[in-house]
Amino acid sequence: MATTTAAQRREQARFEYDAFLRSCPTNQLLDRISDKWVSLVVAALAAGPLRYSDLARKIAGVSPKMLTQTLRSLERDGILTRTVTPSVPVRVDYELTPLGSSLAHLLTAVKAWAETHFDEVHTARERYDTETDAPSAP
Amino acid sequence: MATTTAAQRREQARFEYDAFLRSCPTNQLLDRISDKWVSLVVAALAAGPLRYSDLARKIAGVSPKMLTQTLRSLERDGILTRTVTPSVPVRVDYELTPLGSSLAHLLTAVKAWAETHFDEVHTARERYDTETDAPSAP
DNA sequence: CGGAATCCCATTCGATACTG
DNA sequence: CAGTATCGAATGGGATTCCG
């Protein structure tokens, strides 16, 4: 017996892996800040509160769908607050919470790392491309 | 005239946005470390060099395809080194470079932030779900 | 103005099978 | 052991349209 070993073993491994991820706050939050738009929104709001259309203009390339989706998930996580002012044309402001500010600081650290080591990465990348792309080319 | 305003304007905005991203090292590297598997591989290698199959076992849930793909891109960026020992069964070791170690440190900082603020996020999330999910539910 | 809902395409990812 | 190749499923994300 045990014809199903290989497949089932990975399936079970995957199960345990999922359980691990669920129990690991790091991965949950890493996934959150990993999002392409999240970092841009947080960076845009770091300077101060903005309205929906201001964000759309500042980020410049985001579709309304993704902007709304991103803002909702960030609001849900307590990264920012959404304030509706029921004037005639509705006005909605978004602002970072203290938690959001601390996230902005973290992203600043990431940015610092990226700027510090970008040269190394760039160099390594070019060398790798040269070595693998033209090792035996005429 | 100007029937195409809305769509075309965003298209052009998108173009500029792409140009911005290309010139911004932060986003390039943020995208790299954002990857779900990258962080796991770096974390796994932080303790010391590992062989391919060791990594597959330690990460437990990754397909060979993604593992190889992740390792290649990290090698390309100078995050880790790949050492082939041409013994009878081929042996390949992966090890973090100094650059990779610094990235591991950064991920540690992210992890610290996540663990520090996980409660807040969790609380905010539950509150949000409660408020939006059952305000008028029977 | 600020958003919700729908459609749909492109990329990505995972599982499997095969090779050196 | 350490990959590569291929296929199908899932997902993300953009455009569009309509509501309050």
GROMACS .gro file of C-alpha atoms (C1' of nucleotides) in nm:
model
  316
    1MET     CA    1   0.000   0.000   0.000
    2ALA     CA    2   0.099   0.358   0.030
    3THR     CA    3   0.056   0.438  -0.334
    4THR     CA    4  -0.050   0.788  -0.247
    5THR     CA    5   0.252   0.878  -0.042
    6ALA     CA    6   0.403   1.155  -0.247
    7ALA     CA    7   0.088   1.349  -0.322
    8GLN     CA    8  -0.070   1.307   0.016
    9ARG     CA    9   0.244   1.394   0.198
   10ARG     CA   10   0.266   1.730   0.030
   11GLU     CA   11  -0.101   1.786   0.084
   12GLN     CA   12  -0.060   1.731   0.451
   13ALA     CA   13   0.252   1.940   0.456
   14ARG     CA   14   0.050   2.212   0.291
   15PHE     CA   15  -0.213   2.182   0.560
   16GLU     CA   16   0.039   2.218   0.837
   17TYR     CA   17   0.196   2.504   0.649
   18ASP     CA   18  -0.135   2.684   0.630
   19ALA     CA   19  -0.190   2.632   0.997
   20PHE     CA   20   0.155   2.772   1.059
   21LEU     CA   21   0.080   3.077   0.852
   22ARG     CA   22  -0.248   3.141   1.026
   23SER     CA   23  -0.082   3.128   1.364
   24CYS     CA   24   0.202   3.350   1.252
   25PRO     CA   25   0.119   3.718   1.282
   26THR     CA   26   0.430   3.809   1.091
   27ASN     CA   27   0.307   3.651   0.775
   28GLN     CA   28  -0.037   3.798   0.805
   29LEU     CA   29   0.098   4.148   0.837
   30LEU     CA   30   0.375   4.091   0.589
   31ASP     CA   31   0.111   3.997   0.339
   32ARG     CA   32  -0.070   4.316   0.417
   33ILE     CA   33   0.221   4.552   0.371
   34SER     CA   34   0.340   4.347   0.078
   35ASP     CA   35   0.053   4.469  -0.129
   36LYS     CA   36   0.165   4.696  -0.406
   37TRP     CA   37  -0.097   4.961  -0.343
   38VAL     CA   38  -0.083   4.952   0.034
   39SER     CA   39   0.264   5.098   0.051
   40LEU     CA   40   0.175   5.371  -0.192
   41VAL     CA   41  -0.140   5.466  -0.004
   42VAL     CA   42   0.038   5.470   0.329
   43ALA     CA   43   0.320   5.675   0.181
   44ALA     CA   44   0.071   5.919   0.032
   45LEU     CA   45  -0.109   5.961   0.362
   46ALA     CA   46   0.209   5.992   0.564
   47ALA     CA   47   0.222   6.360   0.482
   48GLY     CA   48  -0.131   6.420   0.606
   49PRO     CA   49  -0.498   6.336   0.550
   50LEU     CA   50  -0.633   6.328   0.198
   51ARG     CA   51  -0.965   6.295   0.022
   52TYR     CA   52  -1.053   6.008  -0.204
   53SER     CA   53  -0.998   6.200  -0.524
   54ASP     CA   54  -0.676   6.347  -0.391
   55LEU     CA   55  -0.546   5.998  -0.333
   56ALA     CA   56  -0.651   5.891  -0.678
   57ARG     CA   57  -0.467   6.186  -0.823
   58LYS     CA   58  -0.159   6.145  -0.609
   59ILE     CA   59  -0.115   5.776  -0.677
   60ALA     CA   60  -0.196   5.830  -1.039
   61GLY     CA   61  -0.248   5.499  -1.207
   62VAL     CA   62  -0.470   5.323  -0.963
   63SER     CA   63  -0.816   5.221  -1.069
   64PRO     CA   64  -1.106   5.322  -0.846
   65LYS     CA   65  -1.161   4.958  -0.770
   66MET     CA   66  -0.816   4.894  -0.631
   67LEU     CA   67  -0.810   5.221  -0.444
   68THR     CA   68  -1.135   5.149  -0.269
   69GLN     CA   69  -1.038   4.791  -0.202
   70THR     CA   70  -0.706   4.895  -0.056
   71LEU     CA   71  -0.859   5.168   0.158
   72ARG     CA   72  -1.119   4.929   0.293
   73SER     CA   73  -0.871   4.667   0.399
   74LEU     CA   74  -0.651   4.929   0.561
   75GLU     CA   75  -0.947   5.074   0.742
   76ARG     CA   76  -1.039   4.729   0.860
   77ASP     CA   77  -0.694   4.676   1.000
   78GLY     CA   78  -0.697   5.007   1.182
   79ILE     CA   79  -0.424   5.155   0.967
   80LEU     CA   80  -0.635   5.450   0.866
   81THR     CA   81  -0.968   5.614   0.944
   82ARG     CA   82  -1.240   5.700   0.701
   83THR     CA   83  -1.440   6.012   0.779
   84VAL     CA   84  -1.755   6.092   0.589
   85THR     CA   85  -1.876   6.451   0.585
   86PRO     CA   86  -2.236   6.448   0.457
   87SER     CA   87  -2.224   6.772   0.268
   88VAL     CA   88  -2.402   6.813  -0.063
   89PRO     CA   89  -2.133   6.646  -0.264
   90VAL     CA   90  -2.022   6.389  -0.011
   91ARG     CA   91  -1.676   6.441   0.122
   92VAL     CA   92  -1.463   6.158   0.252
   93ASP     CA   93  -1.130   6.202   0.423
   94TYR     CA   94  -0.872   5.935   0.494
   95GLU     CA   95  -0.614   5.972   0.764
   96LEU     CA   96  -0.350   5.750   0.914
   97THR     CA   97  -0.405   5.627   1.267
   98PRO     CA   98  -0.112   5.609   1.510
   99LEU     CA   99  -0.083   5.248   1.406
  100GLY     CA  100  -0.071   5.357   1.047
  101SER     CA  101   0.201   5.603   1.130
  102SER     CA  102   0.413   5.334   1.284
  103LEU     CA  103   0.365   5.133   0.968
  104ALA     CA  104   0.477   5.434   0.769
  105HIS     CA  105   0.791   5.441   0.980
  106LEU     CA  106   0.852   5.078   0.904
  107LEU     CA  107   0.813   5.140   0.535
  108THR     CA  108   1.061   5.423   0.571
  109ALA     CA  109   1.308   5.175   0.713
  110VAL     CA  110   1.246   4.944   0.422
  111LYS     CA  111   1.294   5.232   0.187
  112ALA     CA  112   1.622   5.319   0.356
  113TRP     CA  113   1.742   4.962   0.317
  114ALA     CA  114   1.641   4.957  -0.047
  115GLU     CA  115   1.824   5.279  -0.121
  116THR     CA  116   2.131   5.166   0.068
  117HIS     CA  117   2.163   4.832  -0.104
  118PHE     CA  118   2.021   4.907  -0.443
  119ASP     CA  119   2.365   4.935  -0.597
  120GLU     CA  120   2.464   4.591  -0.477
  121VAL     CA  121   2.147   4.436  -0.606
  122HIS     CA  122   2.180   4.613  -0.936
  123THR     CA  123   2.540   4.504  -0.975
  124ALA     CA  124   2.465   4.147  -0.880
  125ARG     CA  125   2.176   4.142  -1.121
  126GLU     CA  126   2.384   4.262  -1.412
  127ARG     CA  127   2.661   4.019  -1.338
  128TYR     CA  128   2.416   3.733  -1.316
  129ASP     CA  129   2.257   3.830  -1.644
  130THR     CA  130   2.593   3.855  -1.814
  131GLU     CA  131   2.715   3.522  -1.685
  132THR     CA  132   2.404   3.328  -1.771
  133ASP     CA  133   2.317   3.507  -2.089
  134ALA     CA  134   2.645   3.499  -2.274
  135PRO     CA  135   2.864   3.223  -2.136
  136SER     CA  136   2.914   3.054  -2.472
  137ALA     CA  137   2.777   3.307  -2.710
  138PRO     CA  138   2.997   3.377  -3.016
  139MET     CA  139  -1.536   6.638  -2.807
  140ALA     CA  140  -1.333   6.478  -2.534
  141THR     CA  141  -1.532   6.162  -2.511
  142THR     CA  142  -1.223   5.964  -2.422
  143THR     CA  143  -1.108   6.186  -2.141
  144ALA     CA  144  -1.159   5.961  -1.843
  145ALA     CA  145  -1.010   5.645  -1.985
  146GLN     CA  146  -0.722   5.805  -2.167
  147ARG     CA  147  -0.627   6.022  -1.879
  148ARG     CA  148  -0.584   5.723  -1.653
  149GLU     CA  149  -0.395   5.543  -1.924
  150GLN     CA  150  -0.145   5.823  -1.945
  151ALA     CA  151  -0.131   5.848  -1.571
  152ARG     CA  152  -0.054   5.480  -1.570
  153PHE     CA  153   0.231   5.535  -1.808
  154GLU     CA  154   0.386   5.800  -1.591
  155TYR     CA  155   0.329   5.584  -1.290
  156ASP     CA  156   0.517   5.298  -1.448
  157ALA     CA  157   0.804   5.527  -1.530
  158PHE     CA  158   0.803   5.641  -1.171
  159LEU     CA  159   0.815   5.286  -1.048
  160ARG     CA  160   1.101   5.194  -1.273
  161SER     CA  161   1.307   5.481  -1.144
  162CYS     CA  162   1.223   5.405  -0.783
  163PRO     CA  163   1.452   5.147  -0.627
  164THR     CA  164   1.233   5.125  -0.322
  165ASN     CA  165   0.946   4.979  -0.512
  166GLN     CA  166   1.162   4.736  -0.701
  167LEU     CA  167   1.307   4.594  -0.385
  168LEU     CA  168   0.983   4.618  -0.198
  169ASP     CA  169   0.830   4.400  -0.462
  170ARG     CA  170   1.110   4.154  -0.420
  171ILE     CA  171   1.086   4.115  -0.044
  172SER     CA  172   0.710   4.126  -0.064
  173ASP     CA  173   0.702   3.787  -0.222
  174LYS     CA  174   0.546   3.527  -0.003
  175TRP     CA  175   0.816   3.268  -0.059
  176VAL     CA  176   1.109   3.505  -0.049
  177SER     CA  177   1.062   3.584   0.314
  178LEU     CA  178   1.026   3.218   0.401
  179VAL     CA  179   1.339   3.121   0.211
  180VAL     CA  180   1.542   3.400   0.363
  181ALA     CA  181   1.415   3.313   0.706
  182ALA     CA  182   1.500   2.948   0.652
  183LEU     CA  183   1.851   3.030   0.539
  184ALA     CA  184   1.911   3.281   0.816
  185ALA     CA  185   2.010   2.996   1.045
  186GLY     CA  186   2.269   2.868   0.800
  187PRO     CA  187   2.319   2.714   0.457
  188LEU     CA  188   2.081   2.446   0.337
  189ARG     CA  189   2.050   2.207   0.049
  190TYR     CA  190   1.766   2.218  -0.200
  191SER     CA  191   1.575   1.933  -0.048
  192ASP     CA  192   1.632   2.066   0.301
  193LEU     CA  193   1.468   2.389   0.198
  194ALA     CA  194   1.180   2.203   0.040
  195ARG     CA  195   1.132   2.012   0.363
  196LYS     CA  196   1.169   2.312   0.588
  197ILE     CA  197   0.929   2.532   0.399
  198ALA     CA  198   0.691   2.244   0.355
  199GLY     CA  199   0.421   2.335   0.114
  200VAL     CA  200   0.618   2.488  -0.165
  201SER     CA  201   0.616   2.328  -0.506
  202PRO     CA  202   0.952   2.259  -0.670
  203LYS     CA  203   0.867   2.515  -0.931
  204MET     CA  204   0.819   2.802  -0.691
  205LEU     CA  205   1.117   2.703  -0.483
  206THR     CA  206   1.347   2.702  -0.782
  207GLN     CA  207   1.199   3.021  -0.917
  208THR     CA  208   1.241   3.198  -0.585
  209LEU     CA  209   1.595   3.073  -0.539
  210ARG     CA  210   1.693   3.185  -0.886
  211SER     CA  211   1.564   3.536  -0.846
  212LEU     CA  212   1.733   3.566  -0.509
  213GLU     CA  213   2.056   3.440  -0.654
  214ARG     CA  214   2.026   3.689  -0.934
  215ASP     CA  215   1.985   3.972  -0.688
  216GLY     CA  216   2.285   3.865  -0.485
  217ILE     CA  217   2.078   3.769  -0.184
  218LEU     CA  218   2.212   3.415  -0.177
  219THR     CA  219   2.473   3.196  -0.341
  220ARG     CA  220   2.419   2.866  -0.514
  221THR     CA  221   2.700   2.615  -0.486
  222VAL     CA  222   2.698   2.299  -0.692
  223THR     CA  223   2.908   2.008  -0.573
  224PRO     CA  224   2.937   1.759  -0.860
  225SER     CA  225   2.939   1.446  -0.651
  226VAL     CA  226   2.761   1.131  -0.758
  227PRO     CA  227   2.423   1.248  -0.651
  228VAL     CA  228   2.459   1.616  -0.728
  229ARG     CA  229   2.460   1.835  -0.423
  230VAL     CA  230   2.353   2.197  -0.425
  231ASP     CA  231   2.387   2.430  -0.130
  232TYR     CA  232   2.224   2.765  -0.083
  233GLU     CA  233   2.364   3.024   0.151
  234LEU     CA  234   2.285   3.384   0.231
  235THR     CA  235   2.532   3.647   0.121
  236PRO     CA  236   2.611   3.941   0.350
  237LEU     CA  237   2.348   4.130   0.154
  238GLY     CA  238   2.104   3.851   0.221
  239SER     CA  239   2.187   3.866   0.589
  240SER     CA  240   2.106   4.234   0.599
  241LEU     CA  241   1.777   4.155   0.435
  242ALA     CA  242   1.716   3.893   0.699
  243HIS     CA  243   1.774   4.159   0.961
  244LEU     CA  244   1.521   4.380   0.792
  245LEU     CA  245   1.268   4.101   0.790
  246THR     CA  246   1.337   4.054   1.157
  247ALA     CA  247   1.245   4.417   1.211
  248VAL     CA  248   0.925   4.365   1.017
  249LYS     CA  249   0.854   4.060   1.225
  250ALA     CA  250   0.910   4.258   1.543
  251TRP     CA  251   0.669   4.524   1.426
  252ALA     CA  252   0.411   4.264   1.334
  253GLU     CA  253   0.433   4.097   1.670
  254THR     CA  254   0.418   4.427   1.852
  255HIS     CA  255   0.113   4.557   1.673
  256PHE     CA  256  -0.069   4.238   1.596
  257ASP     CA  257  -0.309   4.289   1.884
  258GLU     CA  258  -0.412   4.629   1.759
  259VAL     CA  259  -0.471   4.502   1.410
  260HIS     CA  260  -0.660   4.203   1.536
  261THR     CA  261  -0.878   4.418   1.758
  262ALA     CA  262  -0.944   4.671   1.486
  263ARG     CA  263  -1.030   4.393   1.249
  264GLU     CA  264  -1.281   4.234   1.482
  265ARG     CA  265  -1.442   4.564   1.560
  266TYR     CA  266  -1.471   4.647   1.194
  267ASP     CA  267  -1.622   4.312   1.117
  268THR     CA  268  -1.871   4.348   1.398
  269GLU     CA  269  -1.977   4.694   1.298
  270THR     CA  270  -2.020   4.622   0.933
  271ASP     CA  271  -2.140   4.269   0.955
  272ALA     CA  272  -2.419   4.292   1.209
  273PRO     CA  273  -2.552   4.646   1.230
  274SER     CA  274  -2.894   4.551   1.104
  275ALA     CA  275  -2.871   4.178   1.084
  276PRO     CA  276  -3.166   3.987   1.234
  277DC     C1'  277  -1.802   6.325  -0.552
  278DG     C1'  278  -1.743   5.863  -0.374
  279DG     C1'  279  -1.824   5.436  -0.433
  280DA     C1'  280  -2.044   4.941  -0.561
  281DA     C1'  281  -2.104   4.581  -0.904
  282DT     C1'  282  -1.996   4.342  -1.313
  283DC     C1'  283  -1.713   4.164  -1.682
  284DC     C1'  284  -1.304   3.987  -1.846
  285DC     C1'  285  -0.826   3.935  -1.951
  286DA     C1'  286  -0.347   3.848  -1.801
  287DT     C1'  287  -0.050   3.678  -1.494
  288DT     C1'  288   0.053   3.365  -1.135
  289DC     C1'  289   0.061   2.957  -0.891
  290DG     C1'  290   0.028   2.474  -0.786
  291DA     C1'  291   0.027   1.994  -0.910
  292DT     C1'  292   0.215   1.651  -1.195
  293DA     C1'  293   0.533   1.420  -1.486
  294DC     C1'  294   0.973   1.382  -1.684
  295DT     C1'  295   1.511   1.439  -1.721
  296DG     C1'  296   2.020   1.466  -1.614
  297DC     C1'  297   1.897   1.464  -0.570
  298DA     C1'  298   1.794   1.873  -0.817
  299DG     C1'  299   1.580   2.048  -1.106
  300DT     C1'  300   1.274   2.151  -1.593
  301DA     C1'  301   0.836   2.150  -1.876
  302DT     C1'  302   0.364   2.171  -1.918
  303DC     C1'  303  -0.113   2.226  -1.807
  304DG     C1'  304  -0.519   2.382  -1.561
  305DA     C1'  305  -0.709   2.656  -1.172
  306DA     C1'  306  -0.715   3.053  -0.919
  307DT     C1'  307  -0.632   3.521  -0.857
  308DG     C1'  308  -0.548   4.004  -0.941
  309DG     C1'  309  -0.641   4.393  -1.147
  310DG     C1'  310  -0.827   4.714  -1.515
  311DA     C1'  311  -1.223   4.899  -1.774
  312DT     C1'  312  -1.690   4.996  -1.756
  313DT     C1'  313  -2.132   5.107  -1.579
  314DC     C1'  314  -2.463   5.254  -1.252
  315DC     C1'  315  -2.625   5.428  -0.771
  316DG     C1'  316  -2.666   5.776  -0.360
   0.00000   0.00000   0.00000
